[in-house]
Structures are given as C-alpha cells and as structure tokens.
Amino acid sequence: MRTALTAPRGFLPPLAVHLLIGLPTAVVVLCARWYLAHGHCDQGDLRRRDLDLCTYDQIENSGFVLTALVLFAGFVALLLVLFDGLGPLRTGRPLRHRLVTLPAILLPYAAYAVLAG
C-alpha cells in the first residue's frame, strides 16, 4: 500500500522536467507577446511621420524577436516530443504522469508575470 509520501514520487521527475522545459517556454511566450504588440513595426514605418506608433528600437528588434520566437518554439516542441512523446513509447511507461504535469511548463512564465507585473 502506498503512503502519502510515496504516492507523488511518480509525478516528481516529470514535474521537474516540465518546469525546466518551462524556462524556454517563458521566452517563447514573452517573444510572442512582444511580437503581437510590436511586430507590425518595420522599415516602412520610418517613412511615416508618426512612425505608426513605433519606436526605432521596436523597428530594429522585430526581426530578432521573430527569429528568437521561431527558434525557441522549435526547441520547446522538440523537447516536448522527445520527453512526452518518444520517451514513454521507447520505455513502455504510461503517459499519465507526464500528461498530468504538462501544464507545469507555464509556471515559470506565470511566476514572471506575477513578480514582474
């Protein structure tokens, strides 16, 4: 019979891995939020008198942010496929523990949003 202390043991490794995957996921969410807000800023806005409400930094950084967004999103997707998809198939373990802790990838971003505003 499992006690209260040994019951969560099966959930701790996947939780730790999903928290670590949450770090690049936080970067993806931050880049996506920035790009949704300022991604329309491009070199064509320099010819406009009001700059289309864009700053010069936003015009310069939109390409960098889009590149970071694509690279980090691909990295996160690769990590999730390797850990949550291929890992259980290769070892024959059930997916239950990994799928239950999957929302933990958003906890680092949630912590940033709460602490930094």
mmCIF file of N, CA and C in Angstrom:
data_model
loop_
_atom_site.group_PDB
_atom_site.id
_atom_site.type_symbol
_atom_site.label_atom_id
_atom_site.label_comp_id
_atom_site.label_asym_id
_atom_site.label_seq_id
_atom_site.Cartn_x
_atom_site.Cartn_y
_atom_site.Cartn_z
ATOM 1 N N MET A 1 0.840 -1.181 0.000
ATOM 2 C CA MET A 1 0.000 0.000 0.000
ATOM 3 C C MET A 1 0.885 1.245 0.000
ATOM 4 N N ARG A 2 0.519 2.178 -0.821
ATOM 5 C CA ARG A 2 1.313 3.390 -0.938
ATOM 6 C C ARG A 2 0.925 4.381 0.153
ATOM 7 N N THR A 3 1.898 5.024 0.707
ATOM 8 C CA THR A 3 1.621 6.043 1.714
ATOM 9 C C THR A 3 1.513 7.404 1.032
ATOM 10 N N ALA A 4 1.173 8.401 1.831
ATOM 11 C CA ALA A 4 1.001 9.747 1.278
ATOM 12 C C ALA A 4 2.323 10.316 0.774
ATOM 13 N N LEU A 5 3.439 9.867 1.322
ATOM 14 C CA LEU A 5 4.729 10.397 0.890
ATOM 15 C C LEU A 5 5.251 9.715 -0.365
ATOM 16 N N THR A 6 4.911 8.458 -0.577
ATOM 17 C CA THR A 6 5.424 7.770 -1.755
ATOM 18 C C THR A 6 4.510 7.913 -2.964
ATOM 19 N N ALA A 7 3.277 8.335 -2.764
ATOM 20 C CA ALA A 7 2.338 8.458 -3.879
ATOM 21 C C ALA A 7 2.793 9.481 -4.922
ATOM 22 N N PRO A 8 3.287 10.671 -4.526
ATOM 23 C CA PRO A 8 3.681 11.640 -5.562
ATOM 24 C C PRO A 8 5.051 11.355 -6.183
ATOM 25 N N ARG A 9 5.721 10.292 -5.790
ATOM 26 C CA ARG A 9 7.060 10.014 -6.306
ATOM 27 C C ARG A 9 7.053 9.842 -7.826
ATOM 28 N N GLY A 10 5.997 9.268 -8.379
ATOM 29 C CA GLY A 10 5.926 9.100 -9.822
ATOM 30 C C GLY A 10 5.706 10.395 -10.575
ATOM 31 N N PHE A 11 5.231 11.421 -9.881
ATOM 32 C CA PHE A 11 4.962 12.700 -10.527
ATOM 33 C C PHE A 11 6.135 13.680 -10.432
ATOM 34 N N LEU A 12 7.072 13.442 -9.522
ATOM 35 C CA LEU A 12 8.150 14.409 -9.310
ATOM 36 C C LEU A 12 9.129 14.518 -10.486
ATOM 37 N N PRO A 13 9.623 13.427 -11.069
ATOM 38 C CA PRO A 13 10.538 13.595 -12.217
ATOM 39 C C PRO A 13 9.893 14.295 -13.414
ATOM 40 N N PRO A 14 8.676 13.896 -13.829
ATOM 41 C CA PRO A 14 8.079 14.643 -14.941
ATOM 42 C C PRO A 14 7.793 16.107 -14.596
ATOM 43 N N LEU A 15 7.439 16.367 -13.345
ATOM 44 C CA LEU A 15 7.201 17.745 -12.933
ATOM 45 C C LEU A 15 8.478 18.566 -13.036
ATOM 46 N N ALA A 16 9.581 17.999 -12.578
ATOM 47 C CA ALA A 16 10.861 18.708 -12.659
ATOM 48 C C ALA A 16 11.261 18.965 -14.114
ATOM 49 N N VAL A 17 11.073 17.984 -14.972
ATOM 50 C CA VAL A 17 11.431 18.160 -16.386
ATOM 51 C C VAL A 17 10.532 19.203 -17.037
ATOM 52 N N HIS A 18 9.236 19.174 -16.722
ATOM 53 C CA HIS A 18 8.338 20.163 -17.317
ATOM 54 C C HIS A 18 8.632 21.563 -16.790
ATOM 55 N N LEU A 19 9.057 21.683 -15.556
ATOM 56 C CA LEU A 19 9.456 23.003 -15.051
ATOM 57 C C LEU A 19 10.700 23.508 -15.782
ATOM 58 N N LEU A 20 11.635 22.607 -16.081
ATOM 59 C CA LEU A 20 12.821 23.008 -16.836
ATOM 60 C C LEU A 20 12.469 23.365 -18.283
ATOM 61 N N ILE A 21 11.555 22.622 -18.884
ATOM 62 C CA ILE A 21 11.101 22.967 -20.231
ATOM 63 C C ILE A 21 10.345 24.293 -20.193
ATOM 64 N N GLY A 22 9.800 24.642 -19.051
ATOM 65 C CA GLY A 22 9.075 25.903 -18.906
ATOM 66 C C GLY A 22 9.951 27.131 -19.038
ATOM 67 N N LEU A 23 11.251 27.004 -18.813
ATOM 68 C CA LEU A 23 12.132 28.171 -18.945
ATOM 69 C C LEU A 23 12.197 28.670 -20.393
ATOM 70 N N PRO A 24 12.498 27.802 -21.382
ATOM 71 C CA PRO A 24 12.434 28.317 -22.759
ATOM 72 C C PRO A 24 11.001 28.619 -23.207
ATOM 73 N N THR A 25 10.017 27.957 -22.589
ATOM 74 C CA THR A 25 8.627 28.265 -22.916
ATOM 75 C C THR A 25 8.283 29.688 -22.495
ATOM 76 N N ALA A 26 8.826 30.136 -21.370
ATOM 77 C CA ALA A 26 8.603 31.512 -20.934
ATOM 78 C C ALA A 26 9.180 32.498 -21.948
ATOM 79 N N VAL A 27 10.330 32.167 -22.516
ATOM 80 C CA VAL A 27 10.923 33.023 -23.545
ATOM 81 C C VAL A 27 10.014 33.064 -24.776
ATOM 82 N N VAL A 28 9.443 31.909 -25.140
ATOM 83 C CA VAL A 28 8.536 31.857 -26.287
ATOM 84 C C VAL A 28 7.311 32.737 -26.033
ATOM 85 N N VAL A 29 6.744 32.645 -24.856
ATOM 86 C CA VAL A 29 5.546 33.435 -24.552
ATOM 87 C C VAL A 29 5.879 34.932 -24.536
ATOM 88 N N LEU A 30 7.007 35.288 -23.952
ATOM 89 C CA LEU A 30 7.396 36.703 -23.931
ATOM 90 C C LEU A 30 7.653 37.232 -25.344
ATOM 91 N N CYS A 31 8.336 36.437 -26.174
ATOM 92 C CA CYS A 31 8.573 36.861 -27.560
ATOM 93 C C CYS A 31 7.264 36.973 -28.330
ATOM 94 N N ALA A 32 6.357 36.041 -28.109
ATOM 95 C CA ALA A 32 5.070 36.085 -28.806
ATOM 96 C C ALA A 32 4.266 37.306 -28.387
ATOM 97 N N ARG A 33 4.269 37.616 -27.108
ATOM 98 C CA ARG A 33 3.539 38.804 -26.637
ATOM 99 C C ARG A 33 4.139 40.076 -27.226
ATOM 100 N N TRP A 34 5.484 40.151 -27.242
ATOM 101 C CA TRP A 34 6.137 41.333 -27.799
ATOM 102 C C TRP A 34 5.838 41.439 -29.285
ATOM 103 N N TYR A 35 5.917 40.325 -29.997
ATOM 104 C CA TYR A 35 5.713 40.374 -31.438
ATOM 105 C C TYR A 35 4.268 40.709 -31.787
ATOM 106 N N LEU A 36 3.319 40.224 -30.986
ATOM 107 C CA LEU A 36 1.928 40.601 -31.235
ATOM 108 C C LEU A 36 1.702 42.094 -31.021
ATOM 109 N N ALA A 37 2.399 42.652 -30.054
ATOM 110 C CA ALA A 37 2.228 44.078 -29.765
ATOM 111 C C ALA A 37 3.004 44.976 -30.728
ATOM 112 N N HIS A 38 4.218 44.555 -31.119
ATOM 113 C CA HIS A 38 5.093 45.447 -31.881
ATOM 114 C C HIS A 38 5.609 44.837 -33.177
ATOM 115 N N GLY A 39 5.157 43.677 -33.553
ATOM 116 C CA GLY A 39 5.681 43.004 -34.743
ATOM 117 C C GLY A 39 5.320 43.682 -36.044
ATOM 118 N N HIS A 40 4.322 44.549 -36.009
ATOM 119 C CA HIS A 40 3.937 45.253 -37.233
ATOM 120 C C HIS A 40 4.939 46.353 -37.591
ATOM 121 N N CYS A 41 5.836 46.673 -36.679
ATOM 122 C CA CYS A 41 6.816 47.727 -36.925
ATOM 123 C C CYS A 41 7.900 47.216 -37.873
ATOM 124 N N ASP A 42 8.075 47.896 -39.002
ATOM 125 C CA ASP A 42 9.120 47.507 -39.942
ATOM 126 C C ASP A 42 9.752 48.755 -40.554
ATOM 127 N N GLN A 43 10.654 48.551 -41.476
ATOM 128 C CA GLN A 43 11.388 49.663 -42.072
ATOM 129 C C GLN A 43 10.467 50.640 -42.804
ATOM 130 N N GLY A 44 9.335 50.166 -43.299
ATOM 131 C CA GLY A 44 8.392 51.046 -43.988
ATOM 132 C C GLY A 44 7.812 52.111 -43.075
ATOM 133 N N ASP A 45 7.801 51.838 -41.783
ATOM 134 C CA ASP A 45 7.269 52.823 -40.834
ATOM 135 C C ASP A 45 8.185 54.038 -40.684
ATOM 136 N N LEU A 46 9.441 53.908 -41.098
ATOM 137 C CA LEU A 46 10.359 55.041 -40.988
ATOM 138 C C LEU A 46 9.952 56.180 -41.917
ATOM 139 N N ARG A 47 9.243 55.863 -42.988
ATOM 140 C CA ARG A 47 8.802 56.901 -43.926
ATOM 141 C C ARG A 47 7.556 57.636 -43.428
ATOM 142 N N ARG A 48 6.902 57.098 -42.423
ATOM 143 C CA ARG A 48 5.680 57.723 -41.902
ATOM 144 C C ARG A 48 6.044 58.818 -40.908
ATOM 145 N N ARG A 49 5.246 59.827 -40.894
ATOM 146 C CA ARG A 49 5.514 60.939 -39.991
ATOM 147 C C ARG A 49 5.351 60.527 -38.525
ATOM 148 N N ASP A 50 4.333 59.691 -38.217
ATOM 149 C CA ASP A 50 4.096 59.288 -36.830
ATOM 150 C C ASP A 50 4.750 57.955 -36.487
ATOM 151 N N LEU A 51 5.495 57.374 -37.422
ATOM 152 C CA LEU A 51 6.171 56.075 -37.261
ATOM 153 C C LEU A 51 5.194 54.950 -36.941
ATOM 154 N N ASP A 52 3.902 55.152 -37.192
ATOM 155 C CA ASP A 52 2.869 54.146 -36.906
ATOM 156 C C ASP A 52 2.918 53.722 -35.438
ATOM 157 N N LEU A 53 3.195 54.692 -34.562
ATOM 158 C CA LEU A 53 3.293 54.477 -33.111
ATOM 159 C C LEU A 53 4.388 53.482 -32.750
ATOM 160 N N CYS A 54 5.429 53.402 -33.556
ATOM 161 C CA CYS A 54 6.560 52.511 -33.295
ATOM 162 C C CYS A 54 7.777 53.334 -32.884
ATOM 163 N N THR A 55 8.619 52.757 -32.056
ATOM 164 C CA THR A 55 9.882 53.390 -31.729
ATOM 165 C C THR A 55 10.965 52.795 -32.624
ATOM 166 N N TYR A 56 12.093 53.460 -32.682
ATOM 167 C CA TYR A 56 13.189 52.948 -33.512
ATOM 168 C C TYR A 56 13.672 51.588 -33.003
ATOM 169 N N ASP A 57 13.693 51.395 -31.696
ATOM 170 C CA ASP A 57 14.104 50.107 -31.136
ATOM 171 C C ASP A 57 13.149 48.995 -31.545
ATOM 172 N N GLN A 58 11.866 49.274 -31.570
ATOM 173 C CA GLN A 58 10.895 48.260 -31.979
ATOM 174 C C GLN A 58 11.061 47.908 -33.452
ATOM 175 N N ILE A 59 11.375 48.895 -34.271
ATOM 176 C CA ILE A 59 11.588 48.641 -35.695
ATOM 177 C C ILE A 59 12.847 47.793 -35.882
ATOM 178 N N GLU A 60 13.906 48.086 -35.140
ATOM 179 C CA GLU A 60 15.150 47.325 -35.266
ATOM 180 C C GLU A 60 15.024 45.909 -34.725
ATOM 181 N N ASN A 61 14.265 45.707 -33.638
ATOM 182 C CA ASN A 61 14.255 44.424 -32.947
ATOM 183 C C ASN A 61 13.195 43.442 -33.416
ATOM 184 N N SER A 62 12.291 43.830 -34.292
ATOM 185 C CA SER A 62 11.205 42.920 -34.641
ATOM 186 C C SER A 62 11.712 41.678 -35.359
ATOM 187 N N GLY A 63 12.730 41.796 -36.183
ATOM 188 C CA GLY A 63 13.290 40.622 -36.858
ATOM 189 C C GLY A 63 13.989 39.690 -35.882
ATOM 190 N N PHE A 64 14.721 40.270 -34.933
ATOM 191 C CA PHE A 64 15.397 39.459 -33.922
ATOM 192 C C PHE A 64 14.400 38.707 -33.055
ATOM 193 N N VAL A 65 13.327 39.378 -32.663
ATOM 194 C CA VAL A 65 12.320 38.740 -31.806
ATOM 195 C C VAL A 65 11.610 37.617 -32.556
ATOM 196 N N LEU A 66 11.312 37.829 -33.829
ATOM 197 C CA LEU A 66 10.670 36.774 -34.615
ATOM 198 C C LEU A 66 11.589 35.568 -34.764
ATOM 199 N N THR A 67 12.867 35.807 -34.991
ATOM 200 C CA THR A 67 13.827 34.705 -35.089
ATOM 201 C C THR A 67 13.924 33.949 -33.773
ATOM 202 N N ALA A 68 14.012 34.676 -32.665
ATOM 203 C CA ALA A 68 14.069 34.028 -31.351
ATOM 204 C C ALA A 68 12.794 33.247 -31.073
ATOM 205 N N LEU A 69 11.650 33.809 -31.461
ATOM 206 C CA LEU A 69 10.374 33.130 -31.263
ATOM 207 C C LEU A 69 10.337 31.802 -32.007
ATOM 208 N N VAL A 70 10.747 31.796 -33.249
ATOM 209 C CA VAL A 70 10.725 30.569 -34.052
ATOM 210 C C VAL A 70 11.713 29.548 -33.506
ATOM 211 N N LEU A 71 12.926 29.987 -33.177
ATOM 212 C CA LEU A 71 13.941 29.051 -32.679
ATOM 213 C C LEU A 71 13.548 28.444 -31.328
ATOM 214 N N PHE A 72 13.114 29.273 -30.411
ATOM 215 C CA PHE A 72 12.744 28.756 -29.091
ATOM 216 C C PHE A 72 11.482 27.910 -29.148
ATOM 217 N N ALA A 73 10.524 28.270 -29.998
ATOM 218 C CA ALA A 73 9.309 27.459 -30.138
ATOM 219 C C ALA A 73 9.656 26.088 -30.707
ATOM 220 N N GLY A 74 10.550 26.051 -31.676
ATOM 221 C CA GLY A 74 11.003 24.771 -32.212
ATOM 222 C C GLY A 74 11.729 23.940 -31.167
ATOM 223 N N PHE A 75 12.549 24.594 -30.360
ATOM 224 C CA PHE A 75 13.275 23.900 -29.304
ATOM 225 C C PHE A 75 12.326 23.315 -28.269
ATOM 226 N N VAL A 76 11.326 24.092 -27.863
ATOM 227 C CA VAL A 76 10.341 23.612 -26.891
ATOM 228 C C VAL A 76 9.542 22.451 -27.488
ATOM 229 N N ALA A 77 9.139 22.575 -28.731
ATOM 230 C CA ALA A 77 8.393 21.492 -29.376
ATOM 231 C C ALA A 77 9.237 20.222 -29.452
ATOM 232 N N LEU A 78 10.507 20.371 -29.782
ATOM 233 C CA LEU A 78 11.405 19.211 -29.834
ATOM 234 C C LEU A 78 11.543 18.562 -28.462
ATOM 235 N N LEU A 79 11.721 19.364 -27.423
ATOM 236 C CA LEU A 79 11.830 18.811 -26.071
ATOM 237 C C LEU A 79 10.562 18.082 -25.658
ATOM 238 N N LEU A 80 9.417 18.650 -25.982
ATOM 239 C CA LEU A 80 8.159 18.000 -25.613
ATOM 240 C C LEU A 80 7.947 16.700 -26.377
ATOM 241 N N VAL A 81 8.301 16.694 -27.649
ATOM 242 C CA VAL A 81 8.162 15.453 -28.424
ATOM 243 C C VAL A 81 9.107 14.390 -27.892
ATOM 244 N N LEU A 82 10.332 14.782 -27.584
ATOM 245 C CA LEU A 82 11.296 13.802 -27.078
ATOM 246 C C LEU A 82 10.906 13.271 -25.702
ATOM 247 N N PHE A 83 10.486 14.168 -24.808
ATOM 248 C CA PHE A 83 10.196 13.729 -23.441
ATOM 249 C C PHE A 83 8.807 13.130 -23.296
ATOM 250 N N ASP A 84 7.801 13.783 -23.860
ATOM 251 C CA ASP A 84 6.426 13.318 -23.659
ATOM 252 C C ASP A 84 5.942 12.373 -24.747
ATOM 253 N N GLY A 85 6.582 12.360 -25.878
ATOM 254 C CA GLY A 85 6.133 11.503 -26.967
ATOM 255 C C GLY A 85 6.974 10.254 -27.127
ATOM 256 N N LEU A 86 8.235 10.454 -27.449
ATOM 257 C CA LEU A 86 9.101 9.313 -27.736
ATOM 258 C C LEU A 86 9.604 8.607 -26.485
ATOM 259 N N GLY A 87 9.778 9.338 -25.404
ATOM 260 C CA GLY A 87 10.274 8.722 -24.164
ATOM 261 C C GLY A 87 9.383 7.602 -23.655
ATOM 262 N N PRO A 88 8.097 7.843 -23.461
ATOM 263 C CA PRO A 88 7.220 6.777 -22.989
ATOM 264 C C PRO A 88 7.047 5.644 -24.003
ATOM 265 N N LEU A 89 7.077 5.956 -25.281
ATOM 266 C CA LEU A 89 6.964 4.899 -26.290
ATOM 267 C C LEU A 89 8.170 3.973 -26.260
ATOM 268 N N ARG A 90 9.338 4.547 -26.057
ATOM 269 C CA ARG A 90 10.570 3.757 -26.041
ATOM 270 C C ARG A 90 10.669 2.891 -24.784
ATOM 271 N N THR A 91 10.269 3.440 -23.644
ATOM 272 C CA THR A 91 10.403 2.705 -22.384
ATOM 273 C C THR A 91 9.185 1.861 -22.053
ATOM 274 N N GLY A 92 8.060 2.140 -22.677
ATOM 275 C CA GLY A 92 6.842 1.385 -22.396
ATOM 276 C C GLY A 92 6.120 1.836 -21.135
ATOM 277 N N ARG A 93 6.477 3.001 -20.611
ATOM 278 C CA ARG A 93 5.811 3.532 -19.413
ATOM 279 C C ARG A 93 4.545 4.273 -19.797
ATOM 280 N N PRO A 94 3.599 4.385 -18.866
ATOM 281 C CA PRO A 94 2.355 5.098 -19.186
ATOM 282 C C PRO A 94 2.585 6.609 -19.289
ATOM 283 N N LEU A 95 1.707 7.265 -20.016
ATOM 284 C CA LEU A 95 1.790 8.709 -20.219
ATOM 285 C C LEU A 95 1.149 9.524 -19.102
ATOM 286 N N ARG A 96 0.431 8.868 -18.217
ATOM 287 C CA ARG A 96 -0.388 9.577 -17.234
ATOM 288 C C ARG A 96 0.397 10.602 -16.424
ATOM 289 N N HIS A 97 1.528 10.206 -15.859
ATOM 290 C CA HIS A 97 2.298 11.135 -15.012
ATOM 291 C C HIS A 97 2.806 12.328 -15.823
ATOM 292 N N ARG A 98 3.190 12.068 -17.051
ATOM 293 C CA ARG A 98 3.734 13.153 -17.870
ATOM 294 C C ARG A 98 2.648 14.107 -18.332
ATOM 295 N N LEU A 99 1.496 13.597 -18.657
ATOM 296 C CA LEU A 99 0.422 14.469 -19.130
ATOM 297 C C LEU A 99 -0.206 15.270 -17.994
ATOM 298 N N VAL A 100 -0.233 14.700 -16.804
ATOM 299 C CA VAL A 100 -0.787 15.428 -15.656
ATOM 300 C C VAL A 100 0.096 16.627 -15.306
ATOM 301 N N THR A 101 1.399 16.482 -15.452
ATOM 302 C CA THR A 101 2.315 17.569 -15.094
ATOM 303 C C THR A 101 2.650 18.473 -16.278
ATOM 304 N N LEU A 102 2.094 18.231 -17.446
ATOM 305 C CA LEU A 102 2.399 19.042 -18.626
ATOM 306 C C LEU A 102 2.084 20.530 -18.441
ATOM 307 N N PRO A 103 0.994 20.925 -17.784
ATOM 308 C CA PRO A 103 0.757 22.368 -17.610
ATOM 309 C C PRO A 103 1.837 23.086 -16.800
ATOM 310 N N ALA A 104 2.718 22.354 -16.153
ATOM 311 C CA ALA A 104 3.792 22.977 -15.375
ATOM 312 C C ALA A 104 4.769 23.738 -16.267
ATOM 313 N N ILE A 105 4.726 23.525 -17.583
ATOM 314 C CA ILE A 105 5.639 24.282 -18.442
ATOM 315 C C ILE A 105 5.292 25.769 -18.454
ATOM 316 N N LEU A 106 4.094 26.117 -18.041
ATOM 317 C CA LEU A 106 3.705 27.530 -17.997
ATOM 318 C C LEU A 106 3.987 28.189 -16.654
ATOM 319 N N LEU A 107 4.403 27.428 -15.655
ATOM 320 C CA LEU A 107 4.649 28.008 -14.332
ATOM 321 C C LEU A 107 5.787 29.033 -14.296
ATOM 322 N N PRO A 108 6.924 28.822 -14.987
ATOM 323 C CA PRO A 108 7.942 29.884 -14.958
ATOM 324 C C PRO A 108 7.447 31.207 -15.543
ATOM 325 N N TYR A 109 6.656 31.143 -16.619
ATOM 326 C CA TYR A 109 6.106 32.383 -17.158
ATOM 327 C C TYR A 109 5.102 33.003 -16.195
ATOM 328 N N ALA A 110 4.276 32.167 -15.569
ATOM 329 C CA ALA A 110 3.293 32.677 -14.601
ATOM 330 C C ALA A 110 4.009 33.345 -13.426
ATOM 331 N N ALA A 111 5.093 32.736 -12.967
ATOM 332 C CA ALA A 111 5.859 33.344 -11.870
ATOM 333 C C ALA A 111 6.440 34.695 -12.302
ATOM 334 N N TYR A 112 6.958 34.755 -13.536
ATOM 335 C CA TYR A 112 7.477 36.029 -14.049
ATOM 336 C C TYR A 112 6.357 37.068 -14.122
ATOM 337 N N ALA A 113 5.210 36.675 -14.626
ATOM 338 C CA ALA A 113 4.110 37.625 -14.780
ATOM 339 C C ALA A 113 3.622 38.147 -13.440
ATOM 340 N N VAL A 114 3.603 37.299 -12.438
ATOM 341 C CA VAL A 114 3.155 37.723 -11.117
ATOM 342 C C VAL A 114 4.195 38.626 -10.446
ATOM 343 N N LEU A 115 5.465 38.256 -10.551
ATOM 344 C CA LEU A 115 6.503 39.007 -9.855
ATOM 345 C C LEU A 115 6.894 40.289 -10.578
ATOM 346 N N ALA A 116 6.918 40.250 -11.897
ATOM 347 C CA ALA A 116 7.369 41.425 -12.646
ATOM 348 C C ALA A 116 6.232 42.307 -13.112
ATOM 349 N N GLY A 117 5.032 41.794 -13.058
ATOM 350 C CA GLY A 117 3.884 42.607 -13.436
ATOM 351 C C GLY A 117 3.659 42.536 -14.877
#
